[in-house]
mmCIF file of C-alpha atoms and ligand atoms in Angstrom:
data_model
loop_
_atom_site.group_PDB
_atom_site.id
_atom_site.type_symbol
_atom_site.label_atom_id
_atom_site.label_comp_id
_atom_site.label_asym_id
_atom_site.label_seq_id
_atom_site.Cartn_x
_atom_site.Cartn_y
_atom_site.Cartn_z
ATOM 1 C CA MET A 1 0.000 0.000 0.000
ATOM 2 C CA LYS A 2 2.681 2.398 1.079
ATOM 3 C CA LYS A 3 4.715 1.568 -2.005
ATOM 4 C CA THR A 4 1.774 2.217 -4.295
ATOM 5 C CA LEU A 5 1.253 5.634 -2.785
ATOM 6 C CA MET A 6 4.923 6.436 -3.250
ATOM 7 C CA THR A 7 4.750 5.493 -6.915
ATOM 8 C CA VAL A 8 1.693 7.637 -7.428
ATOM 9 C CA ALA A 9 3.409 10.537 -5.692
ATOM 10 C CA ILE A 10 6.513 10.204 -7.843
ATOM 11 C CA LEU A 11 4.539 10.017 -11.081
ATOM 12 C CA ALA A 12 2.434 13.007 -10.055
ATOM 13 C CA GLY A 13 5.554 14.891 -9.028
ATOM 14 C CA PHE A 14 7.268 14.522 -12.343
ATOM 15 C CA GLY A 15 4.028 15.605 -13.915
ATOM 16 C CA SER A 16 3.586 16.729 -17.441
ATOM 17 C CA GLN A 17 6.692 17.376 -19.535
ATOM 18 C CA ALA A 18 9.297 14.782 -18.637
ATOM 19 C CA TRP A 19 6.948 11.827 -18.566
ATOM 20 C CA ALA A 20 4.412 12.860 -21.167
ATOM 21 C CA ALA A 21 4.441 10.605 -24.194
ATOM 22 C CA PRO A 22 4.966 12.566 -27.422
ATOM 23 C CA SER A 23 1.610 13.343 -28.994
ATOM 24 C CA ASN A 24 -0.060 14.899 -32.021
ATOM 25 C CA ASP A 25 -0.835 17.943 -29.883
ATOM 26 C CA GLU A 26 2.802 18.456 -29.029
ATOM 27 C CA ALA A 27 3.792 18.019 -32.683
ATOM 28 C CA ARG A 28 1.134 20.512 -33.818
ATOM 29 C CA GLU A 29 2.565 23.070 -31.404
ATOM 30 C CA LEU A 30 5.981 22.513 -32.954
ATOM 31 C CA VAL A 31 4.541 23.067 -36.441
ATOM 32 C CA LYS A 32 3.091 26.366 -35.240
ATOM 33 C CA SER A 33 6.350 27.380 -33.688
ATOM 34 C CA TYR A 34 8.359 26.442 -36.815
ATOM 35 C CA MET A 35 6.039 28.340 -39.168
ATOM 36 C CA GLY A 36 5.679 31.216 -36.724
ATOM 37 C CA GLN A 37 9.403 31.765 -37.050
ATOM 38 C CA LEU A 38 10.010 30.916 -40.719
ATOM 39 C CA LYS A 39 7.090 32.789 -42.307
ATOM 40 C CA PRO A 40 8.086 36.268 -40.993
ATOM 41 C CA GLU A 41 11.698 35.659 -42.054
ATOM 42 C CA LEU A 42 10.547 34.688 -45.542
ATOM 43 C CA LYS A 43 8.261 37.710 -45.781
ATOM 44 C CA LYS A 44 10.985 40.060 -44.586
ATOM 45 C CA GLY A 45 13.445 38.492 -47.033
ATOM 46 C CA MET A 46 11.031 38.924 -49.961
ATOM 47 C CA LYS A 47 10.284 42.523 -48.997
ATOM 48 C CA ASN A 48 13.958 43.430 -48.635
ATOM 49 C CA GLY A 49 15.134 42.090 -51.981
ATOM 50 C CA GLY A 50 12.640 39.790 -53.652
ATOM 51 C CA PRO A 51 12.909 36.037 -54.075
ATOM 52 C CA VAL A 52 16.633 36.034 -54.938
ATOM 53 C CA ASN A 53 17.373 37.527 -51.530
ATOM 54 C CA ALA A 54 14.760 35.380 -49.806
ATOM 55 C CA ILE A 55 16.488 32.239 -51.047
ATOM 56 C CA GLU A 56 19.479 33.188 -48.931
ATOM 57 C CA VAL A 57 17.093 33.633 -46.012
ATOM 58 C CA CYS A 58 15.456 30.220 -46.521
ATOM 59 C CA HIS A 59 18.839 28.622 -47.015
ATOM 60 C CA SER A 60 20.216 29.900 -43.715
ATOM 61 C CA LYS A 61 17.119 30.309 -41.535
ATOM 62 C CA ALA A 62 15.109 27.131 -42.249
ATOM 63 C CA PRO A 63 17.831 24.724 -41.032
ATOM 64 C CA GLN A 64 18.654 27.054 -38.123
ATOM 65 C CA ILE A 65 15.056 27.238 -36.902
ATOM 66 C CA ALA A 66 14.712 23.440 -37.204
ATOM 67 C CA ALA A 67 17.936 22.895 -35.237
ATOM 68 C CA GLU A 68 16.957 25.294 -32.471
ATOM 69 C CA LEU A 69 13.482 23.836 -32.153
ATOM 70 C CA SER A 70 14.950 20.352 -32.045
ATOM 71 C CA GLU A 71 17.360 21.380 -29.290
ATOM 72 C CA GLN A 72 14.549 22.911 -27.217
ATOM 73 C CA SER A 73 12.013 20.114 -27.659
ATOM 74 C CA GLY A 74 13.993 16.885 -27.955
ATOM 75 C CA TRP A 75 12.153 16.091 -31.201
ATOM 76 C CA HIS A 76 13.841 15.522 -34.538
ATOM 77 C CA ILE A 77 12.456 18.306 -36.740
ATOM 78 C CA ASN A 78 12.490 18.218 -40.541
ATOM 79 C CA ARG A 79 10.572 19.007 -43.710
ATOM 80 C CA VAL A 80 10.461 16.500 -46.545
ATOM 81 C CA SER A 81 9.128 16.327 -50.093
ATOM 82 C CA LEU A 82 8.725 13.871 -52.961
ATOM 83 C CA LYS A 83 10.564 16.530 -55.027
ATOM 84 C CA PRO A 84 13.011 17.982 -52.506
ATOM 85 C CA ARG A 85 15.181 21.054 -52.759
ATOM 86 C CA ALA A 86 17.417 20.670 -49.695
ATOM 87 C CA GLU A 87 19.454 17.493 -49.114
ATOM 88 C CA SER A 88 17.624 17.187 -45.795
ATOM 89 C CA GLY A 89 14.291 17.188 -47.666
ATOM 90 C CA GLN A 90 14.849 13.676 -49.031
ATOM 91 C CA PRO A 91 12.215 11.375 -47.470
ATOM 92 C CA ASP A 92 12.977 7.939 -46.034
ATOM 93 C CA ALA A 93 10.768 4.962 -46.976
ATOM 94 C CA TRP A 94 8.195 5.640 -44.237
ATOM 95 C CA GLU A 95 7.984 9.343 -45.123
ATOM 96 C CA GLU A 96 7.676 8.583 -48.835
ATOM 97 C CA GLU A 97 4.692 6.331 -48.202
ATOM 98 C CA VAL A 98 3.016 8.948 -46.016
ATOM 99 C CA LEU A 99 3.640 11.697 -48.616
ATOM 100 C CA GLU A 100 2.022 9.524 -51.292
ATOM 101 C CA LYS A 101 -0.900 8.842 -48.993
ATOM 102 C CA PHE A 102 -1.278 12.615 -48.365
ATOM 103 C CA ASN A 103 -1.444 13.247 -52.132
ATOM 104 C CA ARG A 104 -4.190 10.615 -52.470
ATOM 105 C CA GLN A 105 -6.107 12.207 -49.581
ATOM 106 C CA LEU A 106 -5.862 15.601 -51.311
ATOM 107 C CA GLU A 107 -7.146 14.075 -54.563
ATOM 108 C CA ASP A 108 -10.037 12.583 -52.593
ATOM 109 C CA GLY A 109 -10.994 16.080 -51.457
ATOM 110 C CA ALA A 110 -9.390 16.362 -48.007
ATOM 111 C CA ASN A 111 -8.633 19.849 -46.660
ATOM 112 C CA PRO A 112 -4.837 20.154 -47.157
ATOM 113 C CA LYS A 113 -4.494 22.155 -43.949
ATOM 114 C CA LYS A 114 -5.860 19.231 -41.965
ATOM 115 C CA ILE A 115 -3.903 16.361 -43.491
ATOM 116 C CA GLU A 116 -1.651 14.707 -40.918
ATOM 117 C CA PHE A 117 -0.558 11.259 -39.793
ATOM 118 C CA SER A 118 1.233 9.779 -36.817
ATOM 119 C CA GLN A 119 2.439 6.338 -35.872
ATOM 120 C CA THR A 120 4.639 4.591 -33.343
ATOM 121 C CA VAL A 121 7.320 2.702 -35.225
ATOM 122 C CA VAL A 122 10.542 0.815 -34.541
ATOM 123 C CA MET A 123 13.447 2.343 -36.459
ATOM 124 C CA ASN A 124 16.908 0.785 -36.219
ATOM 125 C CA GLY A 125 15.813 -1.071 -33.100
ATOM 126 C CA GLU A 126 14.505 2.093 -31.453
ATOM 127 C CA LYS A 127 10.855 2.822 -30.696
ATOM 128 C CA GLN A 128 9.802 6.226 -32.043
ATOM 129 C CA PHE A 129 6.706 8.358 -32.328
ATOM 130 C CA ARG A 130 6.568 9.809 -35.839
ATOM 131 C CA TYR A 131 4.349 12.653 -36.992
ATOM 132 C CA MET A 132 3.816 14.254 -40.396
ATOM 133 C CA LYS A 133 1.694 17.213 -41.492
ATOM 134 C CA ALA A 134 1.028 18.259 -45.095
ATOM 135 C CA ILE A 135 2.375 21.585 -46.394
ATOM 136 C CA PRO A 136 0.161 23.044 -49.156
ATOM 137 C CA THR A 137 1.574 25.284 -51.876
ATOM 138 C CA GLY A 138 0.282 28.853 -51.587
ATOM 139 C CA LYS A 139 0.557 31.713 -54.072
ATOM 140 C CA VAL A 140 3.640 33.213 -52.369
ATOM 141 C CA CYS A 141 5.487 29.925 -52.770
ATOM 142 C CA LEU A 142 5.290 29.980 -56.570
ATOM 143 C CA ALA A 143 8.117 32.511 -57.043
ATOM 144 C CA CYS A 144 10.520 29.786 -55.901
ATOM 145 C CA HIS A 145 8.578 26.532 -56.358
ATOM 146 C CA GLY A 146 6.181 27.304 -59.229
ATOM 147 C CA THR A 147 6.040 26.580 -62.954
ATOM 148 C CA ASP A 148 7.464 29.958 -64.006
ATOM 149 C CA VAL A 149 10.469 30.607 -61.745
ATOM 150 C CA LYS A 150 12.372 33.622 -63.115
ATOM 151 C CA ALA A 151 15.937 33.187 -64.411
ATOM 152 C CA PRO A 152 17.776 35.070 -61.592
ATOM 153 C CA VAL A 153 15.816 33.069 -59.012
ATOM 154 C CA LYS A 154 16.642 29.824 -60.808
ATOM 155 C CA GLU A 155 20.321 30.796 -60.762
ATOM 156 C CA ALA A 156 20.262 31.550 -57.038
ATOM 157 C CA ILE A 157 18.561 28.197 -56.396
ATOM 158 C CA ALA A 158 21.076 26.312 -58.557
ATOM 159 C CA GLU A 159 23.955 27.896 -56.682
ATOM 160 C CA HIS A 160 22.867 26.384 -53.363
ATOM 161 C CA TYR A 161 20.910 23.384 -54.594
ATOM 162 C CA PRO A 162 22.414 21.898 -57.759
ATOM 163 C CA LYS A 163 20.108 18.865 -57.416
ATOM 164 C CA ASP A 164 16.927 20.898 -56.840
ATOM 165 C CA LYS A 165 13.685 19.145 -57.822
ATOM 166 C CA ALA A 166 11.297 21.544 -56.057
ATOM 167 C CA THR A 167 9.823 23.543 -58.961
ATOM 168 C CA GLY A 168 6.803 23.005 -61.214
ATOM 169 C CA TYR A 169 4.233 23.204 -58.417
ATOM 170 C CA HIS A 170 0.765 24.708 -58.750
ATOM 171 C CA LYS A 171 -1.179 26.505 -56.041
ATOM 172 C CA GLY A 172 -3.075 24.004 -53.917
ATOM 173 C CA GLU A 173 -0.727 21.067 -54.517
ATOM 174 C CA LEU A 174 1.188 19.635 -51.590
ATOM 175 C CA ARG A 175 4.732 20.995 -51.549
ATOM 176 C CA GLY A 176 5.765 18.484 -48.900
ATOM 177 C CA ALA A 177 5.281 17.855 -45.216
ATOM 178 C CA PHE A 178 6.658 18.505 -41.789
ATOM 179 C CA SER A 179 8.191 15.335 -40.411
ATOM 180 C CA PHE A 180 8.918 15.156 -36.710
ATOM 181 C CA SER A 181 9.941 12.221 -34.543
ATOM 182 C CA LYS A 182 10.765 11.520 -30.944
ATOM 183 C CA SER A 183 12.294 8.490 -29.266
ATOM 184 C CA LEU A 184 10.045 6.698 -26.804
HETATM 185 C C1 HEC B 202 12.332 32.812 -51.768
HETATM 186 C C2 HEC B 202 12.167 31.508 -52.295
HETATM 187 C C3 HEC B 202 11.206 30.587 -51.602
HETATM 188 C C4 HEC B 202 9.881 30.813 -51.368
HETATM 189 C C5 HEC B 202 9.042 32.019 -51.695
HETATM 190 C C6 HEC B 202 9.404 29.591 -50.738
HETATM 191 N N1 HEC B 202 10.411 28.674 -50.600
HETATM 192 FE FE1 HEC B 202 10.263 26.776 -49.884
HETATM 193 N N2 HEC B 202 12.245 26.537 -50.056
HETATM 194 C C7 HEC B 202 13.126 27.504 -50.523
HETATM 195 C C8 HEC B 202 14.472 27.073 -50.266
HETATM 196 C C9 HEC B 202 15.732 27.845 -50.605
HETATM 197 C C10 HEC B 202 14.394 25.834 -49.602
HETATM 198 C C11 HEC B 202 15.523 24.986 -49.054
HETATM 199 C C12 HEC B 202 15.711 25.317 -47.584
HETATM 200 C C13 HEC B 202 16.822 24.561 -46.902
HETATM 201 O O1 HEC B 202 17.969 24.651 -47.364
HETATM 202 O O2 HEC B 202 16.543 23.912 -45.888
HETATM 203 C C14 HEC B 202 12.971 25.536 -49.498
HETATM 204 C C15 HEC B 202 12.491 24.380 -48.916
HETATM 205 C C16 HEC B 202 11.167 24.119 -48.727
HETATM 206 C C17 HEC B 202 10.647 22.899 -48.127
HETATM 207 C C18 HEC B 202 11.471 21.748 -47.537
HETATM 208 C C19 HEC B 202 11.524 20.546 -48.445
HETATM 209 C C20 HEC B 202 12.486 20.717 -49.596
HETATM 210 O O3 HEC B 202 12.017 20.660 -50.736
HETATM 211 O O4 HEC B 202 13.677 20.917 -49.364
HETATM 212 C C21 HEC B 202 9.302 23.029 -48.113
HETATM 213 C C22 HEC B 202 8.300 22.004 -47.610
HETATM 214 C C23 HEC B 202 8.978 24.312 -48.681
HETATM 215 N N3 HEC B 202 10.124 24.947 -49.060
HETATM 216 C C24 HEC B 202 7.700 24.807 -48.792
HETATM 217 C C25 HEC B 202 7.414 26.123 -49.158
HETATM 218 C C26 HEC B 202 6.093 26.701 -49.086
HETATM 219 C C27 HEC B 202 4.846 25.967 -48.652
HETATM 220 C C28 HEC B 202 6.203 28.003 -49.484
HETATM 221 C C29 HEC B 202 5.132 29.058 -49.525
HETATM 222 C C30 HEC B 202 4.447 29.325 -48.272
HETATM 223 C C31 HEC B 202 7.605 28.227 -49.826
HETATM 224 N N4 HEC B 202 8.307 27.057 -49.601
HETATM 225 C C32 HEC B 202 8.101 29.403 -50.306
HETATM 226 C C33 HEC B 202 12.780 28.675 -51.152
HETATM 227 C C34 HEC B 202 11.538 29.246 -51.113
#
């Protein structure tokens, strides 16, 4: 009896954060935080020198924000795509399947802002919670990911990303997805 009470007390004491299993809610908060930081940087970059300048911003800020958020949260934070720009955007087999599933859901009429998926998986012998959320292509994205990317923008992209595949998108298509994971 005494022992049981002790256990309860300890569990209650450690409370929320440290013992909480990673969840969709936690992942959604991270998405908000990521976009809350990247979007203003992108906007500022576009305003201060158009897409050519904003490419520099995306190139330096996107990985930095992901790294900082990862450090703070203990989650692995990334964005992936079936047609990636950054090296880090290359999906693994699990992510590729989920991205394909997201595209089918979009075709079936799902709201792209609501498309997400999570699963507990074993990766390299380690149990992980994995979460993905679709990223739709908006109008502002087309300057750098669209079907008519201007020559100077193309050059700036090629300079940093010689293997870029991330153009040719139309508004409303899925550009990719957030992909977060945490060890259990
Ligand atoms: C100014 C040009 C520019 C604009 C505008 C832009 N992006 Fe990007 N995007 C980039 C660059 C550069 C990268 C590579 C970032 C890196 O090195 O991590 C990138 C990477 C990404 C990635 C990560 C996967 C990958 O392909 O590497 C996603 C997802 C993405 N962009 C979505 C969007 C969406 C959605 C919008 C519109 C809201 C948008 N981008 C607007 C330049 C841009």
